[in-house]
Short mmCIF file of C-alpha atoms in Angstrom, two decimals:
data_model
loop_
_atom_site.label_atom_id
_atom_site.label_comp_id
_atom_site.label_asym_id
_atom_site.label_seq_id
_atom_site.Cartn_x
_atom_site.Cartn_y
_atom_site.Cartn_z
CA UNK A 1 -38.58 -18.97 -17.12
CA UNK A 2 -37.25 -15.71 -16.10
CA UNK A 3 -37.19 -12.81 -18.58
CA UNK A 4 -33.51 -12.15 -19.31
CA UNK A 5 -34.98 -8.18 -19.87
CA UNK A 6 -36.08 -8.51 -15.98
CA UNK A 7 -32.82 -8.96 -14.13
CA UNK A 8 -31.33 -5.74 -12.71
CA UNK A 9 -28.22 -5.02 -14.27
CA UNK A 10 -25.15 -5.39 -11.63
CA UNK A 11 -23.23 -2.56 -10.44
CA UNK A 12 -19.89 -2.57 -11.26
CA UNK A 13 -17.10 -0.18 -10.20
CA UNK A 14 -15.55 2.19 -12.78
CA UNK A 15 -11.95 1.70 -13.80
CA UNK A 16 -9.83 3.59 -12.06
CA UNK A 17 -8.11 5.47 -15.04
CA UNK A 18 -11.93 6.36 -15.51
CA UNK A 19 -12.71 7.47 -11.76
CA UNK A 20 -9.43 9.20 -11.42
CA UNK A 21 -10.31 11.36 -14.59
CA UNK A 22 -13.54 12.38 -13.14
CA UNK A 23 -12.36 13.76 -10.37
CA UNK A 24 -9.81 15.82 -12.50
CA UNK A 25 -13.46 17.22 -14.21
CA UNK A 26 -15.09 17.55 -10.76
CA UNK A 27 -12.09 19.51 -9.89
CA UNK A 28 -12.15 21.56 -13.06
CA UNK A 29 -15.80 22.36 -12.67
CA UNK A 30 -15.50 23.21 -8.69
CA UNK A 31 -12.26 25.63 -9.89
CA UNK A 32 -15.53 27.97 -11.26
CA UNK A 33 -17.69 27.30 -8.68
CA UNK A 34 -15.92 27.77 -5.63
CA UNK A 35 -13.60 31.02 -4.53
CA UNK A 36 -10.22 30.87 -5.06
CA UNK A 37 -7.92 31.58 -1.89
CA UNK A 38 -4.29 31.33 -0.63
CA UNK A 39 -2.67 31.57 2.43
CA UNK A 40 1.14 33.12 2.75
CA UNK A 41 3.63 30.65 3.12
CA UNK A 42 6.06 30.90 6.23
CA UNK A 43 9.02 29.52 7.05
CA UNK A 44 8.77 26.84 9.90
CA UNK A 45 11.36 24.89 11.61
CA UNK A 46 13.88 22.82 9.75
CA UNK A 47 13.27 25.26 6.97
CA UNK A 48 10.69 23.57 5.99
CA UNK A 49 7.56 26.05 3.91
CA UNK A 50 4.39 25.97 6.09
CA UNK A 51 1.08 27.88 6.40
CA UNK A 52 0.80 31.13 8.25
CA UNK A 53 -3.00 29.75 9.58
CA UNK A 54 -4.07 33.95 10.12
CA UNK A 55 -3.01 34.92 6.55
CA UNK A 56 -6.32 33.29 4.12
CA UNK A 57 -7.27 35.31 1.76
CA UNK A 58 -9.51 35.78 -1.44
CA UNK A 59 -7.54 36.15 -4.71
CA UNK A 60 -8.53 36.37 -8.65
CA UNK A 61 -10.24 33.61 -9.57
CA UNK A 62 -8.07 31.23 -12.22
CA UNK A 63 -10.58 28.65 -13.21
CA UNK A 64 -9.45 26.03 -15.46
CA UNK A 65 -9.84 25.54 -19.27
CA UNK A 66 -11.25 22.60 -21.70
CA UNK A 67 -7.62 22.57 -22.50
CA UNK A 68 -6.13 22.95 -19.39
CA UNK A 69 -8.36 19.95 -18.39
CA UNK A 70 -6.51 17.55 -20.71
CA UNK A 71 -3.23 19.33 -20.52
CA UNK A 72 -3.75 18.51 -16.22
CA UNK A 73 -2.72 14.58 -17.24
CA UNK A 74 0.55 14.63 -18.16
CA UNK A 75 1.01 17.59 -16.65
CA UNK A 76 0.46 15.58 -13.21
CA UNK A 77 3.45 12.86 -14.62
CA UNK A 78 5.72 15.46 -15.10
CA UNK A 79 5.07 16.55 -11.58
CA UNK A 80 5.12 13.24 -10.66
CA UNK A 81 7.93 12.64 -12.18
CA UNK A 82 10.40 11.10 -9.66
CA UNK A 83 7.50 9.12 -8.37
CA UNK A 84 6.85 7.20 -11.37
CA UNK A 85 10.59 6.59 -12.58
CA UNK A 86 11.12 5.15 -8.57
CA UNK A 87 7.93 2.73 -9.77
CA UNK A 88 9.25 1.51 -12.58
CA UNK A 89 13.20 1.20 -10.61
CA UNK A 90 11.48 -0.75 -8.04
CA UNK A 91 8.94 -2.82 -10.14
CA UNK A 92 11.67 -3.79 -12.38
CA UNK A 93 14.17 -4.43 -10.03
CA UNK A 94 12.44 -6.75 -7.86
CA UNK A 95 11.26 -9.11 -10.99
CA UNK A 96 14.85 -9.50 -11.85
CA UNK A 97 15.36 -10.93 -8.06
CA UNK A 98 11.89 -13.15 -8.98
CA UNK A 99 13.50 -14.53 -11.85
CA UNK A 100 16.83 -15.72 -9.79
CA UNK A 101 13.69 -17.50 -7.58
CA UNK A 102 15.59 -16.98 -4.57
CA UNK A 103 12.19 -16.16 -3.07
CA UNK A 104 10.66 -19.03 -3.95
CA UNK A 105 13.06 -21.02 -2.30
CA UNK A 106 13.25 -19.10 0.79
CA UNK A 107 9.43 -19.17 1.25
CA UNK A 108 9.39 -23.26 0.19
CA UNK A 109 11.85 -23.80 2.40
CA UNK A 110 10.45 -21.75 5.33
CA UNK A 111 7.48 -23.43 4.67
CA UNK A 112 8.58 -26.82 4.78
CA UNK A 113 10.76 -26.53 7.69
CA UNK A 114 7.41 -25.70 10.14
CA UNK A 115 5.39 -28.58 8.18
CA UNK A 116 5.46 -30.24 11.12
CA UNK A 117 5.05 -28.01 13.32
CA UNK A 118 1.34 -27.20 12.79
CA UNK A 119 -0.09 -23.77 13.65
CA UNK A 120 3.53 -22.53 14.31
CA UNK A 121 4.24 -21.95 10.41
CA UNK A 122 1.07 -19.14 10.20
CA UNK A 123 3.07 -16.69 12.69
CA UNK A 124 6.58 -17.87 10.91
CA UNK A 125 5.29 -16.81 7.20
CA UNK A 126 2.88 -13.92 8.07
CA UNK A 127 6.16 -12.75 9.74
CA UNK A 128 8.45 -12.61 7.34
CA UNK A 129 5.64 -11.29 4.74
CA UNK A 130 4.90 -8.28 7.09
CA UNK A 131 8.61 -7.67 7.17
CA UNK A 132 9.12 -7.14 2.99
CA UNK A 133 6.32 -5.83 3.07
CA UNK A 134 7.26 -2.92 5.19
CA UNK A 135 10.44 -2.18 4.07
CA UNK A 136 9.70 -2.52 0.15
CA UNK A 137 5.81 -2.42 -0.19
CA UNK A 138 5.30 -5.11 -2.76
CA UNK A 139 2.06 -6.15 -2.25
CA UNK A 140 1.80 -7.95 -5.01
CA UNK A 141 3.92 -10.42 -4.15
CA UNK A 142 0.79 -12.74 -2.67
CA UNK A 143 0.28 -14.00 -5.64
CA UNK A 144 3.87 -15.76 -5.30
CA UNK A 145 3.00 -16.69 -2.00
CA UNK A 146 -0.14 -18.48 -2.08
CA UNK A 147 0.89 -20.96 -4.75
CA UNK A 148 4.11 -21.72 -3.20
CA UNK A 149 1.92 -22.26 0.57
CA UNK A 150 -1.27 -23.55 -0.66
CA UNK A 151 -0.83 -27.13 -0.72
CA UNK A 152 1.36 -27.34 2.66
CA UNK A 153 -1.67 -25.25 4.34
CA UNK A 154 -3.84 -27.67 3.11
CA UNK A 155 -1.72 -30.62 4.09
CA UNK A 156 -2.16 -29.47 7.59
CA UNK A 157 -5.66 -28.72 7.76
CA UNK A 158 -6.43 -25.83 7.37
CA UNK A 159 -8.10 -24.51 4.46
CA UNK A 160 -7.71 -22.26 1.49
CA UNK A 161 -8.92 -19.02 3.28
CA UNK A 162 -5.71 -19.32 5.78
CA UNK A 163 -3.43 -19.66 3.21
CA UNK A 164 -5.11 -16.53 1.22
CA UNK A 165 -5.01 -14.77 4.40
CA UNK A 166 -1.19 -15.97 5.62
CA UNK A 167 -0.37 -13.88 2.51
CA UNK A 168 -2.33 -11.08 2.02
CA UNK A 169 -2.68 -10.03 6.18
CA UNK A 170 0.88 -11.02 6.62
CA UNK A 171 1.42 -8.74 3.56
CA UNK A 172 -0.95 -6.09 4.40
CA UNK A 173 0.51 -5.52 8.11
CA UNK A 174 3.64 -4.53 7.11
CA UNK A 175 2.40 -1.98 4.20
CA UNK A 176 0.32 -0.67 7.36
CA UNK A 177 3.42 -0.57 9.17
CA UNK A 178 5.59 1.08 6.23
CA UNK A 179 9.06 1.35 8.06
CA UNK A 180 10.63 2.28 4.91
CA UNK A 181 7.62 1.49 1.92
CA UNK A 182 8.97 3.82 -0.58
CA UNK A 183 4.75 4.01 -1.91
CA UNK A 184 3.34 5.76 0.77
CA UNK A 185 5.46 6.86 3.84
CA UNK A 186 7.90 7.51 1.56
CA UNK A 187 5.98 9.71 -0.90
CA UNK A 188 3.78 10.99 2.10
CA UNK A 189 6.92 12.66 4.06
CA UNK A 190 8.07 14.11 0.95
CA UNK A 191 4.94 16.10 -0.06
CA UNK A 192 4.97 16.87 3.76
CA UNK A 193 8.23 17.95 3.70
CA UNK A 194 9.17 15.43 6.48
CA UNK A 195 13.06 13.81 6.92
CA UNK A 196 12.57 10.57 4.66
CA UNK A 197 11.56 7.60 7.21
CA UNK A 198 11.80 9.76 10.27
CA UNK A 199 9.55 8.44 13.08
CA UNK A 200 10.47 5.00 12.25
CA UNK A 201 10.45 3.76 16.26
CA UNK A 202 7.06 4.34 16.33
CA UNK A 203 6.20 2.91 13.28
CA UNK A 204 8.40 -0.50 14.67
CA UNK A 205 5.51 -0.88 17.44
CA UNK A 206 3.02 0.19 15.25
CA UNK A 207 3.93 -3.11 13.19
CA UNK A 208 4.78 -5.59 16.03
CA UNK A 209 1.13 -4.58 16.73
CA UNK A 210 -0.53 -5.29 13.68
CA UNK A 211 1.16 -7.64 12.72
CA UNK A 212 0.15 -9.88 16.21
CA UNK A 213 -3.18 -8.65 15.88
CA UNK A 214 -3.30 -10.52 12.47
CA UNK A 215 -1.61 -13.27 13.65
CA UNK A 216 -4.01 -14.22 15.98
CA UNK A 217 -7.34 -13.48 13.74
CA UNK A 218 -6.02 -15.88 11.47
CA UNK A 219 -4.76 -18.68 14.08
CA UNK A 220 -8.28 -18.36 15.48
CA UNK A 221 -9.94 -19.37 12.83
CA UNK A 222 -7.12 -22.14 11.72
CA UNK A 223 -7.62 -23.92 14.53
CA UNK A 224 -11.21 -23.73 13.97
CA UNK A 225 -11.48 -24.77 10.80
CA UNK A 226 -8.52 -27.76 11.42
CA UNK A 227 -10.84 -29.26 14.57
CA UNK A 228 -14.05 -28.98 12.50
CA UNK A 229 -13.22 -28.66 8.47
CA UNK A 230 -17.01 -28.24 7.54
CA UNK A 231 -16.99 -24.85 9.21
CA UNK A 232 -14.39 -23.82 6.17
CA UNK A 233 -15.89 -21.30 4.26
CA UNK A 234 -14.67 -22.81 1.14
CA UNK A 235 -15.03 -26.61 2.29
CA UNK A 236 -16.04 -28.03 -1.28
CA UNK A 237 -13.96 -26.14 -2.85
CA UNK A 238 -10.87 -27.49 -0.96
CA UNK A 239 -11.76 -30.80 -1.63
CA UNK A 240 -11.63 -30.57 -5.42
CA UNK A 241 -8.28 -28.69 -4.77
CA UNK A 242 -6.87 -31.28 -2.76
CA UNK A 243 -7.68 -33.84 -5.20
CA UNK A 244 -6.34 -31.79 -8.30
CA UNK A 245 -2.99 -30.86 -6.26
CA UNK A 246 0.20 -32.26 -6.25
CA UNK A 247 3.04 -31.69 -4.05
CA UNK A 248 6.53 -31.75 -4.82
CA UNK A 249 8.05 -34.26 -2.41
CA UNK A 250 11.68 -32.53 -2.35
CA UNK A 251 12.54 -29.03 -1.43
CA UNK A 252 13.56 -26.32 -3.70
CA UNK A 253 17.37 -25.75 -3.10
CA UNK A 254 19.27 -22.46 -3.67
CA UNK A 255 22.89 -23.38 -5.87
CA UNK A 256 25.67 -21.23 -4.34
CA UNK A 257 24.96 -18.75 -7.02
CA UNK A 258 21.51 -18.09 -6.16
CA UNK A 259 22.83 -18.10 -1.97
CA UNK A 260 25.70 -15.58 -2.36
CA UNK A 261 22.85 -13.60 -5.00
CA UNK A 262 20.67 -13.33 -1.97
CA UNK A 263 23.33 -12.19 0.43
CA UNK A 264 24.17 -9.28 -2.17
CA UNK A 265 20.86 -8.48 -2.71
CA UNK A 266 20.58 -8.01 1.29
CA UNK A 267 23.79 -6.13 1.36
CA UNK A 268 22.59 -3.71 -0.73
CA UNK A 269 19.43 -3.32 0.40
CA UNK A 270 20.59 -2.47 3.59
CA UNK A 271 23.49 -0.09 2.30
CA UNK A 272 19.99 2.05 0.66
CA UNK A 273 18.63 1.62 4.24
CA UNK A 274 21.62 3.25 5.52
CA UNK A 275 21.94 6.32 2.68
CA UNK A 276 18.08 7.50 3.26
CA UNK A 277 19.07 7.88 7.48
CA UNK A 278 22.73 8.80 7.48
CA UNK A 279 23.11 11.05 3.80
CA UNK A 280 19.48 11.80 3.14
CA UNK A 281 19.28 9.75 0.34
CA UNK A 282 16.28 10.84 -1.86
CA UNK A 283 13.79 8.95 -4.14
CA UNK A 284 17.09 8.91 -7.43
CA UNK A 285 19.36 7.44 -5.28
CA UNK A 286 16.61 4.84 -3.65
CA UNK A 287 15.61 3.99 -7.76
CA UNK A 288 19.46 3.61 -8.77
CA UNK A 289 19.73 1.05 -6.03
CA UNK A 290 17.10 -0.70 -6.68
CA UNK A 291 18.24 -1.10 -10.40
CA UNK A 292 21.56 -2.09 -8.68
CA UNK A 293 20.04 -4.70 -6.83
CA UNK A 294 18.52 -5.97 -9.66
CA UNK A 295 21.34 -6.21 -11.67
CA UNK A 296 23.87 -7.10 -9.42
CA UNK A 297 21.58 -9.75 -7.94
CA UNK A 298 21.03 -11.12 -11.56
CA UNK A 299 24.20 -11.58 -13.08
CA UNK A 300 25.10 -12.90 -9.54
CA UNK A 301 22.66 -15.50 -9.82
CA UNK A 302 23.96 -16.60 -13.61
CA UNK A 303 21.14 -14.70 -15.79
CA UNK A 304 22.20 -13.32 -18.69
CA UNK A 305 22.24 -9.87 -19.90
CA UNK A 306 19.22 -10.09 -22.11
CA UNK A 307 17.35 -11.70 -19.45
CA UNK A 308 18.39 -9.22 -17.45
CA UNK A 309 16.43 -6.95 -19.58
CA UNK A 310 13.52 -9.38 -20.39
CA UNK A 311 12.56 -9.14 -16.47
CA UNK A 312 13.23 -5.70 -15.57
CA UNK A 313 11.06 -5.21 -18.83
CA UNK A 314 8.69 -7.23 -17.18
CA UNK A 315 8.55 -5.83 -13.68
CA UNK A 316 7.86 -2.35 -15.44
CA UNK A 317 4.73 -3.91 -17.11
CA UNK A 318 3.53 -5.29 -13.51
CA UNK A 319 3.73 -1.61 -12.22
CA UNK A 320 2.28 -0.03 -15.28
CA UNK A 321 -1.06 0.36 -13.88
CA UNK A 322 0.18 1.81 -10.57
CA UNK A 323 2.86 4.11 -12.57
CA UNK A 324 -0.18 5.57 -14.74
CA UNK A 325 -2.38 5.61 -11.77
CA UNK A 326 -0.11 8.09 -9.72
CA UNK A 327 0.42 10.79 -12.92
CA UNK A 328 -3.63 10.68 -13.36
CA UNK A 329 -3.79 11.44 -9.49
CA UNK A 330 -1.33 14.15 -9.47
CA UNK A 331 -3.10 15.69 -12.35
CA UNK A 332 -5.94 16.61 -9.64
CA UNK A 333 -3.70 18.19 -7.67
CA UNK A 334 -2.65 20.20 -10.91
CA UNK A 335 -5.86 21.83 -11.27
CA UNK A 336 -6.44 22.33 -7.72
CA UNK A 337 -3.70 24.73 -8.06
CA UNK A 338 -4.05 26.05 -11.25
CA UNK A 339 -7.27 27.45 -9.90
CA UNK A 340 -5.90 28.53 -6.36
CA UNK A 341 -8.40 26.23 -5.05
CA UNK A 342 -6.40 23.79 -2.71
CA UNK A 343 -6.18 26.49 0.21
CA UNK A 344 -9.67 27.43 0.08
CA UNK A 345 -10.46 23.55 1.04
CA UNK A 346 -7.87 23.59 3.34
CA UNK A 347 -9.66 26.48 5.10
CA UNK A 348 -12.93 25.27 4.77
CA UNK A 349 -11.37 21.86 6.67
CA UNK A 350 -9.67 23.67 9.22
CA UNK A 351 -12.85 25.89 10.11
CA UNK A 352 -14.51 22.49 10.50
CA UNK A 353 -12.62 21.11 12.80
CA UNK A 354 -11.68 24.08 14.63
CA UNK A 355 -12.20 23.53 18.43
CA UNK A 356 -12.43 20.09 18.35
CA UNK A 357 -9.34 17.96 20.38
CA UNK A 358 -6.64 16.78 18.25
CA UNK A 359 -6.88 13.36 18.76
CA UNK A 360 -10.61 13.47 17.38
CA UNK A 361 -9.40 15.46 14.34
CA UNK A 362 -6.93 12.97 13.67
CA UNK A 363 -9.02 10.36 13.88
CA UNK A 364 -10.81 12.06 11.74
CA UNK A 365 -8.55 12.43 8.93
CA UNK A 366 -8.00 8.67 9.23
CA UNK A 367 -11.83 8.14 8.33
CA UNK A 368 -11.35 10.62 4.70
CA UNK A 369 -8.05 8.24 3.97
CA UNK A 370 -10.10 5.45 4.34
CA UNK A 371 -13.11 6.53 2.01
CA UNK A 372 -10.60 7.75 -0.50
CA UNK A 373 -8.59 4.67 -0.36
CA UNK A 374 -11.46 2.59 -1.39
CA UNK A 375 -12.06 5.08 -4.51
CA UNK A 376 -8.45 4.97 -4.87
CA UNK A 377 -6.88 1.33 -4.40
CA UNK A 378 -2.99 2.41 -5.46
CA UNK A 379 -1.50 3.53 -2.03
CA UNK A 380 1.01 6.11 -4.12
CA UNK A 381 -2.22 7.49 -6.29
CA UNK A 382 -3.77 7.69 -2.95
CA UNK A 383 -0.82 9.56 -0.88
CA UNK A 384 -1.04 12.21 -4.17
CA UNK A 385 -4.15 12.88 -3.89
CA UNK A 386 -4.52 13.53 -0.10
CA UNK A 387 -1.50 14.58 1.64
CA UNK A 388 -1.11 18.06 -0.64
CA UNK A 389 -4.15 18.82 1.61
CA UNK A 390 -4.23 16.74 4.98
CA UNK A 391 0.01 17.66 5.49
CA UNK A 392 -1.22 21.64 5.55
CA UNK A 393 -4.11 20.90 7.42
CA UNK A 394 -1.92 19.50 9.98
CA UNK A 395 -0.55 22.65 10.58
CA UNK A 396 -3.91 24.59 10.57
CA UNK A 397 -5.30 22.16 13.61
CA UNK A 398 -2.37 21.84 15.69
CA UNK A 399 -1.32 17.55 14.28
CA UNK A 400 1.90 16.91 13.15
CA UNK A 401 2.21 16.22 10.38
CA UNK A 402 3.92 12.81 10.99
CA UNK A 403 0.06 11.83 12.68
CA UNK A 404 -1.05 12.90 9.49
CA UNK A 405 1.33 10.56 7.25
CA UNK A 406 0.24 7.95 9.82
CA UNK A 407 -3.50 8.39 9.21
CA UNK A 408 -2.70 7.86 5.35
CA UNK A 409 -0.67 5.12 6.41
CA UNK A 410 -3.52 3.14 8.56
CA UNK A 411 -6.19 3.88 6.13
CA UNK A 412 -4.52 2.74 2.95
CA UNK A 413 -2.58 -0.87 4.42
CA UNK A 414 -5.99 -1.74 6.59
CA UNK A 415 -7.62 -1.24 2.93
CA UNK A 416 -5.74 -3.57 1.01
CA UNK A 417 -7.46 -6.78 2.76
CA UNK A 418 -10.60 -5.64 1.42
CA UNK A 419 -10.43 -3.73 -1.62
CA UNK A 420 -12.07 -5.19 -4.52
CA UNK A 421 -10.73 -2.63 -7.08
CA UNK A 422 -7.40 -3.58 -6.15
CA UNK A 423 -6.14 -5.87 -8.95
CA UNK A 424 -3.27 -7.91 -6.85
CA UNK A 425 -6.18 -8.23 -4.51
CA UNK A 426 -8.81 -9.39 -6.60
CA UNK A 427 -5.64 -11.99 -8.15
CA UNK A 428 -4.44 -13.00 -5.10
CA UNK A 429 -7.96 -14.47 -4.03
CA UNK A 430 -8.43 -16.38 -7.84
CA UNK A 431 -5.35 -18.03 -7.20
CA UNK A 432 -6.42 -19.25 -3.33
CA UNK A 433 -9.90 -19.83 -5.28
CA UNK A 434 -11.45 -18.23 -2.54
CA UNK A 435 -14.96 -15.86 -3.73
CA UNK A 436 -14.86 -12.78 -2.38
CA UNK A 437 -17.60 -12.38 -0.81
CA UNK A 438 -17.06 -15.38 1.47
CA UNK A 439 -13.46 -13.86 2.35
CA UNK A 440 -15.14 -10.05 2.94
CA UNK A 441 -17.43 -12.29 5.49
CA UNK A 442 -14.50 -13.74 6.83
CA UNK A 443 -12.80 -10.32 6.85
CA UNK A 444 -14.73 -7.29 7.97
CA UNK A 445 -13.87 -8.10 11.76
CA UNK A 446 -10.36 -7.66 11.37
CA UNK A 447 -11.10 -4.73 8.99
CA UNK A 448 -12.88 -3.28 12.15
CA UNK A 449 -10.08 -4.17 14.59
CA UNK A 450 -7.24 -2.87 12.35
CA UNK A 451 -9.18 0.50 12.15
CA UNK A 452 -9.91 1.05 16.03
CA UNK A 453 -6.20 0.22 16.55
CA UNK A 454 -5.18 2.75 14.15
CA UNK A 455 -7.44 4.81 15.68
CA UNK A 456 -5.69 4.55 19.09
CA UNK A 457 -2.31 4.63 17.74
CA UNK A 458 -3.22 8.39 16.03
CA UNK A 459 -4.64 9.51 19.61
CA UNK A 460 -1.22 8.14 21.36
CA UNK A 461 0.51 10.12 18.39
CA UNK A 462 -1.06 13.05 18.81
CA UNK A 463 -0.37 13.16 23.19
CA UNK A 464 3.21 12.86 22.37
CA UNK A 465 3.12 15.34 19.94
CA UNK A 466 4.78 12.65 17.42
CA UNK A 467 7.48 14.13 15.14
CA UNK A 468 10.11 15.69 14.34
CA UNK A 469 6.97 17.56 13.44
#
């Protein structure tokens, strides 16, 4: 019998309140270790603040205290500020349209209206998944999905790996994609100073790409698994699923309250659309419409005014995590600049790369997104972190800095399908009952693809000189 004292103890990843907070004390020890620097600010074109790359420069060092290590946290929400309320707006605003289920029924009935129509329904869903996806960024809305596409995948059969990945590739295509994802291109082309959701033509082909890219991984091995179901990773598993499951035979309806709810919700959805590209519309007026949406899109749909509440109260909870995850990230870039550190990395990066082609430095900044975006699974806590740095940088080695939003972009969407410290991840795949290590097996190819596509997209950027800069 094996000694229990024996087995090696597994690894398991740190929380990410408790990663996050030691790189706030790696940054507070490297504020004493390494020189502190600045380089004069300029102004550029559009009147936007930018580097003057000959002007670096050794200043007083500022390192930061015991206190000013704590004082860094909410310190980084006040900075943060907008950020976080818009997380909470949107969280909280899109649970209230949950609660009308208008989604539910538009996904049931979407679903059931391919039944029979085979391998046709995996481009139809993954589709419209991409599409929310890139406009709103609510990834965690796979764990409506699957449940509501499970048994009709099965029905067909395929297996429970294509519906887990119908959802979460779908999903993670269009958060790639980000035409208007308030989470990261949004928060990126702030911090870089960019005109919110400029660049969005290229973005459009950027998705259309992806998004047929996953498409096809995923019809591949449908069509495998329906001609032969023992190659299904999760074969056994289906069948006690199978057994255990029971359809509904009829079709969720929407009443004409819940119709003429959806309709308004669309309406004013697109009316937001319209205010960020004609009147600038900033991160308080893209929160108030989102609580507009909600609440319009509510009482619309019959709710009442304490349910109302109830769910928006709700949706906050959902985004807690993320919300706290994005002041804890911003409280790194606190110190940085407490203790005039940030520039002095930005010059060390710059004299790094300096010579090399643009394209290969892009590419390269694509490979540090990716590594942090595995440390760092929230795509806003992410943008925080890295685009204070990589949007300068930009500057310093001759990218634009809309490659450079791109790069985040790429490295944080291609993430999400295999994160395991991502919690709507890690959900997503309970619900589908699919392990993960059979789905990373599954996975990694695409992982790979996605990647060298990015990869090629940030070259093509970079020729055109992608901006408006």
């Amino acid at each position: 019998m094996e000694n229990p004292k024996s087995r090696k103890p597994k690894f398991q990843m740190p929380h990410i309140f408790a990663l996050l907070f030691s790189f706030i004390v790696i940054m507070v020890i490297l504020t004493y270790i390494v020189p502190a620097g600045v380089y004069d600010r300029i102004e550029g074109p559009e009147g936007r603040m930018m580097i003057d790359p000959d002007s670096y420069h050794l200043v007083e060092k500022t390192p930061v205290s015991l206190l000013g290590l704590f004082i860094a946290v909410p310190q980084g929400f006040v900075d943060a500020g907008w950020i976080v309320v818009l997380t909470f707006c949107v969280g909280g605003g899109f649970v209230i349209i949950k609660k009308t289920r208008i989604i539910e029924v538009v996904v049931d009935n979407i679903a059931r209206k391919f039944s029979k129509k085979g391998l046709l329904i995996i481009p139809i869903l993954m589709i419209a998944f991409a599409l929310l996806d890139a406009f709103i960024g609510m990834c965690e809305l796979t764990m409506v999905y699957v449940p509501l596409i499970l048994g009709l995948v099965l029905a067909l059969g395929f297996d429970s790996v294509t519906a887990a990945a119908i959802a979460l590739v779908g999903s993670c295509a269009g958060f790639t994609a980000a035409l208007t994802n308030p989470f990261t291109v949004g928060i990126a082309q702030k911090i870089a100073g960019l005109p919110l959701y400029s660049g969005i033509r290229f973005r459009i082909v950027t998705l259309a790409v992806t998004t047929a890219i996953g498409i096809l991984y995923v019809m591949r091995y449908a069509v495998k698994v329906r001609k032969n179901p023992g190659l299904s990773q999760v074969y056994e598993q289906d069948l006690v699923t199978k057994a255990n499951m029971k359809q509904s035979e009829e079709a969720l309806k929407a009443s004409p309250r819940q119709k003429t709810a959806g309709i308004a919700a669309l309406i004013l959805f697109a009316v937001m659309i319209y205010g960020v590209l004609r009147f600038q519309w900033d991160l308080p007026e893209i929160g108030g419409t989102f609580i507009a949406i909600g609440i319009v899109t509510g009482l619309i749909a019959g709710l009442k005014g304490n349910e109302i509440c109830e769910a928006f109260m709700e949706g906050c909870q959902d985004v807690l995590m993320g919300a706290l995850v994005i002041g804890l990230a911003r409280g790194i870039v606190v110190v940085m600049n407490q203790g005039q550190i940030i520039d002095t990395l930005i010059y060390a990066l710059s004299m790094g790369v300096k010579g090399l082609p643009g394209s290969i430095t892009a590419v390269g900044m694509l490979g540090v997104q990716a590594v942090f975006s595995f440390l760092v699974p929230s795509g806003s806590g992410m943008t925080l972190i890295t685009m204070p740095i990589m949007a300068p940088l930009a500057d310093l080695v001759h990218i634009t800095r809309q490659t450079a939003v791109l790069a985040l972009q790429y490295a944080d969407g291609i993430s999400n399908i295999l994160t395991p410290t991502s919690g709507y991840f890690m959900a997503t795949l309970a619900i589908a009952k699919v392990p993960y290590e059979k789905w990373f097996k599954f996975m990694w190819p695409l992982f790979i693809i996605w990647t060298a596509t990015g990869a090629v997209f940030l070259i093509i950027a970079q020729a055109i000189q992608w901006g408006p800069f």
